[in-house]
Coordinates of C-alpha atoms and ligand atoms in Angstrom, one line a residue:
X1 CA -29.6 14.9 -3.4
X2 CA -27.3 13.8 -0.6
X3 CA -25.1 16.4 1.0
X4 CA -21.4 15.7 0.1
X5 CA -20.4 14.8 3.6
X6 CA -22.7 11.8 3.6
X7 CA -20.7 10.0 0.9
X8 CA -19.0 6.8 2.2
X9 CA -15.4 7.6 3.1
X10 CA -14.2 4.6 1.1
X11 CA -15.3 6.5 -2.0
X12 CA -14.2 9.9 -0.9
X13 CA -11.8 10.0 2.0
X14 CA -11.4 13.3 3.7
X15 CA -8.4 14.9 2.1
X16 CA -7.3 17.1 4.9
X17 CA -7.5 16.7 8.7
X18 CA -6.7 19.9 10.6
X19 CA -4.5 19.5 13.7
X20 CA -6.7 18.8 16.7
X21 CA -6.9 21.7 19.3
X22 CA -5.3 19.4 21.9
X23 CA -2.6 18.1 19.5
X24 CA 0.3 19.2 21.8
X25 CA -1.4 17.8 25.0
X26 CA -1.8 14.5 23.3
X27 CA 1.8 14.5 22.2
X28 CA 2.9 15.4 25.7
X29 CA 1.0 12.4 27.1
X30 CA 2.5 10.1 24.5
X31 CA 6.1 11.4 25.2
X32 CA 5.5 10.6 28.9
X33 CA 4.2 7.1 28.4
X34 CA 7.0 6.3 25.9
X35 CA 9.6 7.7 28.3
X36 CA 8.7 5.3 31.1
X37 CA 10.5 2.2 29.7
X38 CA 13.0 4.1 27.4
X39 CA 16.8 4.5 27.6
X40 CA 16.3 8.1 26.5
X41 CA 13.5 8.6 29.1
X42 CA 15.0 11.9 30.4
X43 CA 15.0 13.4 27.0
X44 CA 11.5 12.2 26.1
X45 CA 10.2 13.6 29.4
X46 CA 11.9 16.9 28.7
X47 CA 10.1 16.9 25.3
X48 CA 6.8 16.1 27.1
X49 CA 7.3 19.2 29.2
X50 CA 8.0 21.2 26.1
X51 CA 4.8 19.9 24.4
X52 CA 2.8 20.9 27.5
X53 CA 4.2 24.4 27.2
X54 CA 3.2 24.3 23.5
X55 CA -0.4 23.4 24.5
X56 CA -0.4 26.4 26.9
X57 CA 1.0 28.7 24.3
X58 CA -1.7 27.5 21.8
X59 CA -4.4 28.8 24.1
X60 CA -3.0 32.3 24.5
X61 CA -4.8 35.3 22.9
X62 CA -1.8 36.1 20.7
X63 CA -1.8 32.6 19.1
X64 CA -5.6 32.5 18.8
X65 CA -5.4 35.8 17.0
X66 CA -3.2 34.3 14.3
X67 CA -5.1 34.5 11.0
X68 CA -4.3 33.5 7.5
X69 CA -3.1 37.0 6.8
X70 CA -0.5 37.0 9.6
X71 CA 3.1 36.8 8.6
X72 CA 4.0 33.8 10.7
X73 CA 7.7 34.3 10.6
X74 CA 7.3 37.8 11.9
X75 CA 5.1 36.5 14.8
X76 CA 7.8 34.0 15.8
X77 CA 10.0 36.0 18.1
X78 CA 7.1 37.0 20.4
X79 CA 5.8 33.4 20.4
X80 CA 9.2 32.1 21.3
X81 CA 9.5 34.4 24.2
X82 CA 6.1 33.5 25.5
X83 CA 6.9 29.8 25.2
X84 CA 10.1 30.3 27.0
X85 CA 8.3 31.8 30.0
X86 CA 5.6 29.1 29.9
X87 CA 8.2 26.4 29.8
X88 CA 10.3 27.8 32.7
X89 CA 7.2 28.3 34.8
X90 CA 6.3 24.5 34.6
X91 CA 9.7 22.9 34.0
X92 CA 9.6 20.9 37.3
X93 CA 13.3 21.4 37.9
X94 CA 14.2 20.4 34.4
X95 CA 16.7 22.5 32.4
X96 CA 14.8 25.6 31.3
X97 CA 15.8 28.5 29.1
X98 CA 17.3 31.1 31.3
X99 CA 18.0 33.9 28.8
X100 CA 15.6 35.5 26.3
X101 CA 16.6 35.0 22.7
X102 CA 17.6 37.8 20.5
X103 CA 14.9 38.7 18.0
X104 CA 17.1 38.6 14.9
X105 CA 18.6 35.2 16.0
X106 CA 15.1 33.9 16.2
X107 CA 14.2 35.1 12.8
X108 CA 17.4 33.7 11.3
X109 CA 16.9 30.3 12.9
X110 CA 13.1 30.3 12.0
X111 CA 14.0 30.8 8.4
X112 CA 16.3 27.7 8.5
X113 CA 13.6 25.7 10.2
X114 CA 11.3 26.5 7.3
X115 CA 14.0 25.2 4.9
X116 CA 14.5 22.2 7.1
X117 CA 10.8 21.5 7.1
X118 CA 10.7 21.7 3.3
X119 CA 13.1 18.8 3.4
X120 CA 16.0 20.7 1.8
X121 CA 18.5 20.4 4.6
X122 CA 19.1 18.8 7.9
X123 CA 20.7 20.9 10.6
X124 CA 24.1 19.5 11.5
X125 CA 23.9 20.3 15.2
X126 CA 21.2 21.9 17.2
X127 CA 21.6 24.7 19.8
X128 CA 19.2 24.3 22.6
X129 CA 17.5 27.4 21.4
X130 CA 16.5 25.5 18.2
X131 CA 14.1 23.3 20.2
X132 CA 12.3 26.4 21.6
X133 CA 12.1 28.0 18.2
X134 CA 10.8 24.9 16.5
X135 CA 8.2 24.4 19.2
X136 CA 6.9 27.9 19.0
X137 CA 6.7 27.7 15.2
X138 CA 4.8 24.5 15.4
X139 CA 2.1 26.2 17.5
X140 CA 1.9 29.2 15.2
X141 CA 1.8 27.0 12.0
X142 CA -0.8 24.6 13.5
X143 CA -3.1 27.5 14.4
X144 CA -2.8 29.0 10.9
X145 CA -3.4 25.5 9.4
X146 CA -6.6 25.1 11.5
X147 CA -8.0 28.3 10.1
X148 CA -7.0 27.5 6.5
X149 CA -8.1 23.9 6.5
X150 CA -11.7 25.0 7.3
X151 CA -11.7 26.7 3.9
X152 CA -12.1 24.9 0.6
X153 CA -8.9 23.4 -0.7
X154 CA -7.9 22.9 -4.3
X155 CA -7.8 19.3 -5.5
X156 CA -4.5 17.7 -4.7
X157 CA -2.4 16.2 -7.5
X158 CA -1.3 12.6 -6.9
X159 CA 2.4 13.4 -7.1
X160 CA 2.3 16.3 -4.7
X161 CA 3.3 15.1 -1.2
X162 CA 4.2 18.5 0.3
X163 CA 1.8 19.7 3.0
X164 CA -1.2 21.3 1.3
X165 CA -1.4 23.9 4.0
X166 CA 2.2 25.1 4.5
X167 CA 4.3 23.2 1.9
X168 CA 6.5 21.4 4.4
X169 CA 7.5 17.8 4.1
X170 CA 5.7 15.0 6.0
X171 CA 7.2 13.8 9.2
X172 CA 5.8 10.3 8.5
X173 CA 2.5 8.6 7.7
X174 CA -0.2 7.3 10.0
X175 CA -2.5 4.4 9.3
X176 CA -5.8 5.3 10.9
X177 CA -8.1 3.2 13.0
X178 CA -11.6 4.0 14.0
X179 CA -14.8 5.0 12.5
X180 CA -14.9 6.2 8.9
X181 CA -11.1 6.2 8.4
X182 CA -10.0 2.7 9.3
X183 CA -7.0 1.6 7.3
X184 CA -6.6 4.9 5.5
X185 CA -3.1 6.4 5.3
X186 CA -2.5 10.1 6.1
X187 CA 0.8 12.0 5.9
X188 CA 1.4 14.3 8.8
X189 CA 3.1 17.7 8.3
X190 CA 6.4 18.1 10.2
X191 CA 5.6 21.8 10.9
X192 CA 1.9 22.4 11.1
X193 CA 0.6 18.9 12.0
X194 CA -2.0 18.9 9.2
X195 CA -2.7 15.4 8.0
X196 CA -3.5 14.7 4.3
X197 CA -4.7 11.5 2.7
X198 CA -2.2 9.5 0.7
X199 CA -2.8 6.2 -1.1
X200 CA -1.0 3.1 0.4
X201 CA 1.8 1.0 -1.0
X202 CA 3.3 3.8 -2.9
X203 CA 6.5 5.8 -2.1
X204 CA 5.7 9.3 -1.0
X205 CA 9.2 10.5 -1.6
X206 CA 9.5 9.9 -5.3
X207 CA 6.9 9.5 -8.1
X208 CA 8.2 6.2 -9.4
X209 CA 8.3 4.0 -6.3
X210 CA 5.5 1.5 -6.2
X211 CA 7.2 -1.3 -4.5
X212 CA 7.7 -0.6 -0.8
X213 CA 8.8 -2.9 1.9
X214 CA 8.2 -2.5 5.6
X215 CA 11.0 -2.9 8.2
X216 CA 10.5 -3.0 11.9
X217 CA 12.7 -3.7 14.9
X218 CA 12.5 -7.3 16.0
X219 CA 10.5 -7.6 19.1
X220 CA 9.9 -3.9 19.3
X221 CA 6.9 -1.8 19.2
X222 CA 5.1 -3.2 16.0
X223 CA 3.2 0.1 15.5
X224 CA 6.2 1.8 14.1
X225 CA 7.5 0.6 10.7
X226 CA 9.9 2.0 8.1
X227 CA 8.4 2.1 4.6
X228 CA 11.3 1.8 2.2
X229 CA 11.5 2.5 -1.5
X230 CA 13.9 0.6 -3.8
X231 CA 13.5 3.2 -6.4
X232 CA 14.8 6.3 -4.5
X233 CA 16.5 4.4 -1.6
X234 CA 14.6 6.5 0.8
X235 CA 12.3 5.7 3.7
X236 CA 9.6 7.3 5.9
X237 CA 8.2 5.9 9.0
X238 CA 4.6 4.6 9.2
X239 CA 2.8 4.8 12.5
X240 CA -0.1 2.3 12.8
X241 CA -3.0 3.2 14.9
X242 CA -4.3 -0.2 13.9
X243 CA -1.7 -1.8 16.1
X244 CA -1.6 0.9 18.8
X245 CA -4.4 3.4 19.0
X246 CA -2.2 5.8 21.1
X247 CA 0.5 6.1 18.5
X248 CA 1.5 9.8 17.9
X249 CA 3.8 10.4 14.9
X250 CA 6.0 13.2 16.3
X251 CA 6.6 11.5 19.7
X252 CA 6.8 7.9 18.4
X253 CA 9.3 9.0 15.8
X254 CA 11.8 10.3 18.4
X255 CA 11.3 7.3 20.6
X256 CA 12.1 4.9 17.7
X257 CA 15.5 6.2 16.5
X258 CA 16.9 2.6 16.8
X259 CA 14.8 1.8 13.8
X260 CA 16.5 4.7 11.9
X261 CA 19.8 3.1 12.6
X262 CA 18.6 -0.3 11.4
X263 CA 17.2 1.0 8.2
X264 CA 20.2 3.2 7.6
X265 CA 22.4 0.1 7.8
X266 CA 20.3 -1.4 5.0
X267 CA 21.3 1.5 2.8
X268 CA 18.1 3.6 3.0
X269 CA 18.2 7.3 3.7
X270 CA 15.7 9.1 5.9
X271 CA 13.4 11.2 3.7
X272 CA 11.3 12.8 6.3
X273 CA 12.3 15.6 8.6
X274 CA 11.6 15.6 12.3
X275 CA 12.3 19.2 13.3
X276 CA 13.6 18.1 16.7
X277 CA 16.0 15.7 15.1
X278 CA 19.4 16.7 13.8
X279 CA 21.9 15.0 11.6
X280 CA 24.1 13.8 14.4
X281 CA 21.1 12.1 16.2
X282 CA 19.7 10.5 13.0
X283 CA 23.1 9.0 12.0
Ligands
ZN1 ZN1 2.0 21.9 7.1
ZN2 ZN1 10.7 6.4 -3.6

């Protein structure tokens, strides 16, 4: 009998892909390359520096010690403070975070980030501290996801499009290129960066939508498209590795806000949270 992993992926695609150990370093590199020709280059470079600090935080003993038993929210204030120091140490003259954040403020904001990640609300306006808190939480949640994903997962129901690891909503979907996964669609979690397999040509925001159309900016980066649903009038972005192998959902999302404006003008509402994106910026 063949071991299960030797089945062709076309028959049985891997359901879950754990976040790579260098997920934040890759994101940082992508932010930097997108920043080069971009009107929001300063902001994207600032996010690149924040992603680099996230990668450093991910390698610290406190983060590596996170286990599935850890209360991730309770671990947030210490992680936020560590990230603040790492960012300030390598901010290259960019605006850092001068003051340590109050622990109860971190816990309050971290709870709203969990709500936001579940897709239930968009924050109307972000304090600068919001970015630091989200960034530290992403590192904690990604580490917990890595440990959990290595364990057997229950079968996923077709209609369940929340992250199988942490229950958050997807940031967007990615069409994979490369060996074994070419053409497969995965949704990427907005909080823990886990990717999970999702069939194509079906709306992931509602259970009815089968008809989707793809909108892209004329002449712009063809690797980023908005997948719209006429049934729920929502959309999520799809990032196509098949058109650009370097595409990185979290970074490419923030570098393609002009597409959100275009799709919004056509009457579709954004259905996927980017935790670094607040209502004022999406509008
Ligand atoms: Zn998740
Ligand atoms: Zn829909």
